[in-house]
Amino acid sequence: MEDLSLKMLLCCIQRHLSKGYQIDERQVRRDANLEHTMNANMGVTKMSFIILNSSFFLLFCEFLLSSNGHFGGNINLQPKQLINAENMGQTFRGNRSSNNFKLLITDGDYLLVGARNAVYNLSMKSLTIEKILEWSSTPMDVDMCSKKSKSEEDCNNYIRVLVKQNDGKILVCGTNAFSPLCRQYAINEDSTYQVKREFSGNAISPYDPNHNSTWVYVFETDELYTGSVSDFTGTDSLIYRKPLDGQGTTTNEMRTLRNDLKCLNGQLSIDT
């Protein structure tokens, strides 16, 4: 029945458009009632579908008509306004083919973004690069990584920990070609970065850039808590605490028990 009522609706539309008349709702109602009478013996009982939805009918007809209310033959499908989505907001894509962005922290009006072999300092207003802290793995570390049958892509330094400490220094840790390493940077008066200390990133950053890991820095106690792995194969999952005394020392470290399935069973899959 609904299909038949729809056919009747289309018939009314075609009748008005073929004559070039301006749409008159009263005439449409008369035509619709006439069609209902002619088809009474066919069991058409849903003409209310047409009458009650006259507003939808007029809206549909308005789409087909020209701006002056008459059928013009050619429908203008040009939009009233074009919006370039690329210009709706600021974007940052980096300057490498594969930056592998993973994390960021705020520093006043700037963003520090950890990526592959670099930390980007971006303006929060324009997302333009203010400075780049370059940190690539040494040729020796890359060679050792390759000898362990790792791909050239994986044998880079992917930044996985980026912390602004309570004394103003920046702690950066990366995979370093499957040999995790951390550096502590001081920010000079001219906004350049100076390496103050370098130490092992084992249990802080994962070995494999594809492994999941997370960290939390406690500003009040200057302590770093990480959820990561502590071995090359990525099987020794752990939660690790590393106190930082402002000089990057490794005293009073603590970790979950190794191979204790009652504590951690399998690899971590966490985020903060």
mmCIF file of C-alpha atoms in Angstrom:
data_model
loop_
_atom_site.group_PDB
_atom_site.id
_atom_site.type_symbol
_atom_site.label_atom_id
_atom_site.label_comp_id
_atom_site.label_asym_id
_atom_site.label_seq_id
_atom_site.Cartn_x
_atom_site.Cartn_y
_atom_site.Cartn_z
ATOM 1 C CA MET A 1 0.000 0.000 0.000
ATOM 2 C CA GLU A 2 2.771 2.421 0.830
ATOM 3 C CA ASP A 3 4.371 1.807 -2.589
ATOM 4 C CA LEU A 4 1.097 2.669 -4.296
ATOM 5 C CA SER A 5 0.681 5.850 -2.242
ATOM 6 C CA LEU A 6 4.210 6.865 -3.166
ATOM 7 C CA LYS A 7 3.437 6.331 -6.847
ATOM 8 C CA MET A 8 0.408 8.571 -6.481
ATOM 9 C CA LEU A 9 2.556 11.254 -4.873
ATOM 10 C CA LEU A 10 5.015 11.129 -7.753
ATOM 11 C CA CYS A 11 2.146 11.321 -10.204
ATOM 12 C CA CYS A 12 0.961 14.555 -8.585
ATOM 13 C CA ILE A 13 4.443 15.997 -8.769
ATOM 14 C CA GLN A 14 4.867 15.069 -12.423
ATOM 15 C CA ARG A 15 1.496 16.586 -13.312
ATOM 16 C CA HIS A 16 2.360 19.968 -11.799
ATOM 17 C CA LEU A 17 5.897 20.141 -13.122
ATOM 18 C CA SER A 18 4.993 19.156 -16.675
ATOM 19 C CA LYS A 19 2.532 22.071 -16.854
ATOM 20 C CA GLY A 20 5.012 24.579 -15.448
ATOM 21 C CA TYR A 21 2.616 25.656 -12.696
ATOM 22 C CA GLN A 22 3.606 27.169 -9.426
ATOM 23 C CA ILE A 23 3.132 24.672 -6.633
ATOM 24 C CA ASP A 24 -0.251 25.145 -4.897
ATOM 25 C CA GLU A 25 -0.736 22.997 -1.806
ATOM 26 C CA ARG A 26 -4.537 23.184 -2.069
ATOM 27 C CA GLN A 27 -4.435 21.904 -5.636
ATOM 28 C CA VAL A 28 -2.127 19.109 -4.567
ATOM 29 C CA ARG A 29 -4.592 18.116 -1.859
ATOM 30 C CA ARG A 30 -7.473 18.081 -4.410
ATOM 31 C CA ASP A 31 -5.417 15.956 -6.810
ATOM 32 C CA ALA A 32 -4.436 13.607 -4.047
ATOM 33 C CA ASN A 33 -8.067 13.177 -2.899
ATOM 34 C CA LEU A 34 -9.108 12.544 -6.508
ATOM 35 C CA GLU A 35 -6.478 9.843 -6.847
ATOM 36 C CA HIS A 36 -7.738 8.359 -3.585
ATOM 37 C CA THR A 37 -11.332 8.216 -4.914
ATOM 38 C CA MET A 38 -10.236 6.637 -8.185
ATOM 39 C CA ASN A 39 -8.344 3.954 -6.371
ATOM 40 C CA ALA A 40 -10.812 3.301 -3.536
ATOM 41 C CA ASN A 41 -11.681 -0.112 -4.940
ATOM 42 C CA MET A 42 -7.993 -1.017 -4.884
ATOM 43 C CA GLY A 43 -7.812 -0.685 -1.123
ATOM 44 C CA VAL A 44 -5.787 2.517 -0.941
ATOM 45 C CA THR A 45 -6.305 3.546 2.662
ATOM 46 C CA LYS A 46 -3.171 5.488 3.400
ATOM 47 C CA MET A 47 -3.754 8.821 1.666
ATOM 48 C CA SER A 48 -2.999 10.442 5.022
ATOM 49 C CA PHE A 49 0.587 9.577 4.106
ATOM 50 C CA ILE A 50 0.332 12.275 1.397
ATOM 51 C CA ILE A 51 -1.864 14.813 3.187
ATOM 52 C CA LEU A 52 -0.051 14.779 6.530
ATOM 53 C CA ASN A 53 3.325 15.067 4.885
ATOM 54 C CA SER A 54 2.541 18.054 2.689
ATOM 55 C CA SER A 55 5.430 19.979 4.237
ATOM 56 C CA PHE A 56 7.820 17.272 3.082
ATOM 57 C CA PHE A 57 6.140 17.333 -0.309
ATOM 58 C CA LEU A 58 6.642 21.092 -0.690
ATOM 59 C CA LEU A 59 10.251 20.840 0.432
ATOM 60 C CA PHE A 60 10.885 18.156 -2.165
ATOM 61 C CA CYS A 61 9.238 20.262 -4.861
ATOM 62 C CA GLU A 62 11.211 23.341 -3.838
ATOM 63 C CA PHE A 63 14.396 21.402 -4.530
ATOM 64 C CA LEU A 64 13.172 20.730 -8.061
ATOM 65 C CA LEU A 65 12.050 24.263 -8.799
ATOM 66 C CA SER A 66 14.040 27.314 -9.749
ATOM 67 C CA SER A 67 14.446 30.274 -7.387
ATOM 68 C CA ASN A 68 11.244 32.001 -8.658
ATOM 69 C CA GLY A 69 9.093 28.999 -7.845
ATOM 70 C CA HIS A 70 8.666 27.663 -11.413
ATOM 71 C CA PHE A 71 10.200 24.668 -13.022
ATOM 72 C CA GLY A 72 13.209 25.885 -14.946
ATOM 73 C CA GLY A 73 14.320 22.723 -16.680
ATOM 74 C CA ASN A 74 17.916 23.038 -15.485
ATOM 75 C CA ILE A 75 18.605 22.592 -11.788
ATOM 76 C CA ASN A 76 21.420 24.690 -10.352
ATOM 77 C CA LEU A 77 23.419 22.363 -8.120
ATOM 78 C CA GLN A 78 26.177 24.853 -7.355
ATOM 79 C CA PRO A 79 26.751 25.270 -3.589
ATOM 80 C CA LYS A 80 26.104 28.679 -2.059
ATOM 81 C CA GLN A 81 29.421 28.635 -0.213
ATOM 82 C CA LEU A 82 32.634 26.649 -0.491
ATOM 83 C CA ILE A 83 34.776 25.948 2.576
ATOM 84 C CA ASN A 84 38.352 24.766 2.266
ATOM 85 C CA ALA A 85 38.726 22.202 5.065
ATOM 86 C CA GLU A 86 42.508 22.420 4.873
ATOM 87 C CA ASN A 87 42.356 26.019 6.067
ATOM 88 C CA MET A 88 40.014 25.414 9.001
ATOM 89 C CA GLY A 89 42.809 24.848 11.539
ATOM 90 C CA GLN A 90 46.527 24.684 12.104
ATOM 91 C CA THR A 91 48.322 21.411 11.412
ATOM 92 C CA PHE A 92 51.799 20.041 11.951
ATOM 93 C CA ARG A 93 53.111 17.104 9.952
ATOM 94 C CA GLY A 94 56.838 17.329 10.597
ATOM 95 C CA ASN A 95 59.547 17.399 7.981
ATOM 96 C CA ARG A 96 60.278 13.685 7.628
ATOM 97 C CA SER A 97 58.543 10.876 5.799
ATOM 98 C CA SER A 98 57.969 8.980 9.047
ATOM 99 C CA ASN A 99 58.077 11.017 12.238
ATOM 100 C CA ASN A 100 56.266 8.493 14.455
ATOM 101 C CA PHE A 101 54.721 11.029 16.830
ATOM 102 C CA LYS A 102 53.874 9.383 20.131
ATOM 103 C CA LEU A 103 53.752 11.929 22.934
ATOM 104 C CA LEU A 104 53.791 15.597 23.806
ATOM 105 C CA ILE A 105 53.983 17.861 26.846
ATOM 106 C CA THR A 106 53.287 21.547 27.309
ATOM 107 C CA ASP A 107 55.932 24.095 28.236
ATOM 108 C CA GLY A 108 54.308 27.492 28.656
ATOM 109 C CA ASP A 109 53.144 28.621 25.221
ATOM 110 C CA TYR A 110 54.959 25.754 23.529
ATOM 111 C CA LEU A 111 54.494 22.054 22.844
ATOM 112 C CA LEU A 112 57.309 19.530 23.097
ATOM 113 C CA VAL A 113 56.572 16.645 20.732
ATOM 114 C CA GLY A 114 58.556 13.406 20.833
ATOM 115 C CA ALA A 115 59.128 11.787 17.453
ATOM 116 C CA ARG A 116 61.737 9.758 15.586
ATOM 117 C CA ASN A 117 65.291 10.994 16.214
ATOM 118 C CA ALA A 118 63.971 14.357 17.401
ATOM 119 C CA VAL A 119 61.959 16.405 19.862
ATOM 120 C CA TYR A 120 60.023 19.275 18.265
ATOM 121 C CA ASN A 121 59.393 22.549 20.070
ATOM 122 C CA LEU A 122 56.206 23.997 18.554
ATOM 123 C CA SER A 123 54.312 27.219 19.070
ATOM 124 C CA MET A 124 50.866 26.421 20.478
ATOM 125 C CA LYS A 125 49.336 29.337 18.567
ATOM 126 C CA SER A 126 50.599 28.531 15.087
ATOM 127 C CA LEU A 127 52.044 24.990 15.397
ATOM 128 C CA THR A 128 55.195 26.233 13.696
ATOM 129 C CA ILE A 129 58.558 24.756 14.633
ATOM 130 C CA GLU A 130 60.506 26.973 17.008
ATOM 131 C CA LYS A 131 63.370 24.555 17.648
ATOM 132 C CA ILE A 132 64.308 20.936 17.005
ATOM 133 C CA LEU A 133 66.287 18.825 19.438
ATOM 134 C CA GLU A 134 68.017 16.283 17.204
ATOM 135 C CA TRP A 135 68.979 12.961 18.767
ATOM 136 C CA SER A 136 69.851 10.092 16.458
ATOM 137 C CA SER A 137 71.432 6.785 17.416
ATOM 138 C CA THR A 138 75.180 6.468 16.915
ATOM 139 C CA PRO A 139 76.477 4.453 13.929
ATOM 140 C CA MET A 140 77.747 1.842 16.386
ATOM 141 C CA ASP A 141 74.313 1.391 17.966
ATOM 142 C CA VAL A 142 72.659 1.216 14.548
ATOM 143 C CA ASP A 143 75.193 -1.394 13.400
ATOM 144 C CA MET A 144 74.582 -3.530 16.492
ATOM 145 C CA CYS A 145 70.843 -3.245 15.925
ATOM 146 C CA SER A 146 71.194 -4.391 12.311
ATOM 147 C CA LYS A 147 73.313 -7.363 13.354
ATOM 148 C CA LYS A 148 70.429 -8.468 15.570
ATOM 149 C CA SER A 149 68.267 -8.772 12.450
ATOM 150 C CA LYS A 150 66.258 -5.637 13.096
ATOM 151 C CA SER A 151 65.011 -3.521 10.215
ATOM 152 C CA GLU A 152 66.590 -0.236 9.204
ATOM 153 C CA GLU A 153 63.381 1.550 10.163
ATOM 154 C CA ASP A 154 63.375 0.098 13.680
ATOM 155 C CA CYS A 155 67.061 0.904 14.206
ATOM 156 C CA ASN A 156 66.325 4.562 14.933
ATOM 157 C CA ASN A 157 65.819 6.459 18.159
ATOM 158 C CA TYR A 158 62.093 6.719 18.860
ATOM 159 C CA ILE A 159 61.375 9.090 21.740
ATOM 160 C CA ARG A 160 59.097 7.371 24.266
ATOM 161 C CA VAL A 161 59.585 9.375 27.489
ATOM 162 C CA LEU A 162 59.498 13.157 27.665
ATOM 163 C CA VAL A 163 59.404 14.773 31.114
ATOM 164 C CA LYS A 164 59.788 18.321 32.350
ATOM 165 C CA GLN A 165 61.267 17.947 35.844
ATOM 166 C CA ASN A 166 60.559 20.162 38.829
ATOM 167 C CA ASP A 167 63.954 21.843 38.462
ATOM 168 C CA GLY A 168 63.205 22.909 34.876
ATOM 169 C CA LYS A 169 65.307 20.252 33.154
ATOM 170 C CA ILE A 170 63.950 18.033 30.399
ATOM 171 C CA LEU A 171 64.319 14.247 30.616
ATOM 172 C CA VAL A 172 64.217 12.500 27.232
ATOM 173 C CA CYS A 173 64.372 8.717 26.756
ATOM 174 C CA GLY A 174 64.234 6.757 23.507
ATOM 175 C CA THR A 175 64.556 3.285 22.023
ATOM 176 C CA ASN A 176 68.006 4.173 20.591
ATOM 177 C CA ALA A 177 68.217 1.352 18.043
ATOM 178 C CA PHE A 178 67.112 -1.341 20.530
ATOM 179 C CA SER A 179 69.469 -0.007 23.213
ATOM 180 C CA PRO A 180 67.292 2.327 25.358
ATOM 181 C CA LEU A 181 68.989 5.519 26.483
ATOM 182 C CA CYS A 182 68.028 8.608 28.502
ATOM 183 C CA ARG A 183 69.360 12.139 28.452
ATOM 184 C CA GLN A 184 68.770 15.030 30.779
ATOM 185 C CA TYR A 185 68.798 18.445 29.122
ATOM 186 C CA ALA A 186 69.133 21.895 30.634
ATOM 187 C CA ILE A 187 67.553 24.849 28.850
ATOM 188 C CA ASN A 188 69.985 27.720 28.382
ATOM 189 C CA GLU A 189 69.099 31.413 28.415
ATOM 190 C CA ASP A 190 69.116 31.468 24.612
ATOM 191 C CA SER A 191 66.557 28.603 24.642
ATOM 192 C CA THR A 192 69.083 26.046 23.400
ATOM 193 C CA TYR A 193 69.338 22.582 24.957
ATOM 194 C CA GLN A 194 72.469 21.327 26.703
ATOM 195 C CA VAL A 195 73.036 17.675 27.642
ATOM 196 C CA LYS A 196 73.689 17.450 31.389
ATOM 197 C CA ARG A 197 73.689 13.695 31.853
ATOM 198 C CA GLU A 198 73.214 10.475 29.884
ATOM 199 C CA PHE A 199 72.240 7.110 31.378
ATOM 200 C CA SER A 200 70.658 3.771 30.481
ATOM 201 C CA GLY A 201 66.991 3.821 29.589
ATOM 202 C CA ASN A 202 66.479 0.152 30.395
ATOM 203 C CA ALA A 203 63.052 -0.391 32.026
ATOM 204 C CA ILE A 204 62.149 3.220 31.205
ATOM 205 C CA SER A 205 61.833 3.120 27.420
ATOM 206 C CA PRO A 206 60.981 -0.049 25.467
ATOM 207 C CA TYR A 207 63.549 -1.590 23.139
ATOM 208 C CA ASP A 208 61.131 -2.035 20.265
ATOM 209 C CA PRO A 209 59.371 1.103 18.942
ATOM 210 C CA ASN A 210 56.282 -1.043 18.324
ATOM 211 C CA HIS A 211 55.976 -2.085 21.963
ATOM 212 C CA ASN A 212 53.481 -0.279 24.143
ATOM 213 C CA SER A 213 54.724 1.578 27.215
ATOM 214 C CA THR A 214 53.691 4.382 29.517
ATOM 215 C CA TRP A 215 55.043 6.626 32.246
ATOM 216 C CA VAL A 216 53.945 8.979 35.022
ATOM 217 C CA TYR A 217 56.099 11.692 36.556
ATOM 218 C CA VAL A 218 55.441 12.769 40.157
ATOM 219 C CA PHE A 219 56.386 16.434 40.304
ATOM 220 C CA GLU A 220 56.426 16.732 44.109
ATOM 221 C CA THR A 221 58.873 13.855 44.709
ATOM 222 C CA ASP A 222 60.777 14.047 41.407
ATOM 223 C CA GLU A 223 60.080 10.367 40.706
ATOM 224 C CA LEU A 224 59.375 8.605 37.431
ATOM 225 C CA TYR A 225 57.080 5.565 37.264
ATOM 226 C CA THR A 226 57.093 3.527 34.062
ATOM 227 C CA GLY A 227 55.272 0.532 32.645
ATOM 228 C CA SER A 228 57.519 -1.076 30.059
ATOM 229 C CA VAL A 229 59.853 -4.028 29.420
ATOM 230 C CA SER A 230 63.424 -4.545 30.539
ATOM 231 C CA ASP A 231 64.813 -6.928 27.926
ATOM 232 C CA PHE A 232 65.546 -7.098 24.216
ATOM 233 C CA THR A 233 62.870 -9.704 23.500
ATOM 234 C CA GLY A 234 60.171 -7.698 25.281
ATOM 235 C CA THR A 235 59.103 -10.584 27.531
ATOM 236 C CA ASP A 236 60.061 -9.089 30.915
ATOM 237 C CA SER A 237 57.188 -6.719 31.584
ATOM 238 C CA LEU A 238 57.514 -4.548 34.661
ATOM 239 C CA ILE A 239 56.389 -1.511 36.569
ATOM 240 C CA TYR A 240 59.396 0.525 37.530
ATOM 241 C CA ARG A 241 60.100 3.442 39.849
ATOM 242 C CA LYS A 242 63.089 5.699 39.258
ATOM 243 C CA PRO A 243 63.769 8.572 41.648
ATOM 244 C CA LEU A 244 65.389 11.548 39.934
ATOM 245 C CA ASP A 245 67.479 13.772 42.180
ATOM 246 C CA GLY A 246 67.895 16.507 39.609
ATOM 247 C CA GLN A 247 71.146 14.976 38.338
ATOM 248 C CA GLY A 248 69.708 11.840 36.789
ATOM 249 C CA THR A 249 71.187 9.408 39.337
ATOM 250 C CA THR A 250 69.827 5.880 39.735
ATOM 251 C CA THR A 251 69.554 5.468 43.514
ATOM 252 C CA ASN A 252 66.621 3.758 45.243
ATOM 253 C CA GLU A 253 65.176 2.199 42.112
ATOM 254 C CA MET A 254 62.353 -0.324 42.494
ATOM 255 C CA ARG A 255 60.610 -2.733 40.134
ATOM 256 C CA THR A 256 58.024 -5.514 40.186
ATOM 257 C CA LEU A 257 59.369 -9.042 40.619
ATOM 258 C CA ARG A 258 60.810 -10.644 37.513
ATOM 259 C CA ASN A 259 58.780 -13.511 36.008
ATOM 260 C CA ASP A 260 56.164 -13.304 38.757
ATOM 261 C CA LEU A 261 52.911 -14.198 37.013
ATOM 262 C CA LYS A 262 50.940 -13.281 40.128
ATOM 263 C CA CYS A 263 52.006 -9.674 39.610
ATOM 264 C CA LEU A 264 52.190 -9.225 35.818
ATOM 265 C CA ASN A 265 51.228 -11.893 33.324
ATOM 266 C CA GLY A 266 52.429 -11.088 29.821
ATOM 267 C CA GLN A 267 53.152 -7.846 28.068
ATOM 268 C CA LEU A 268 51.715 -4.571 29.249
ATOM 269 C CA SER A 269 48.985 -2.822 27.305
ATOM 270 C CA ILE A 270 48.498 0.431 29.173
ATOM 271 C CA ASP A 271 48.264 4.157 28.707
ATOM 272 C CA THR A 272 48.203 7.280 30.869
#
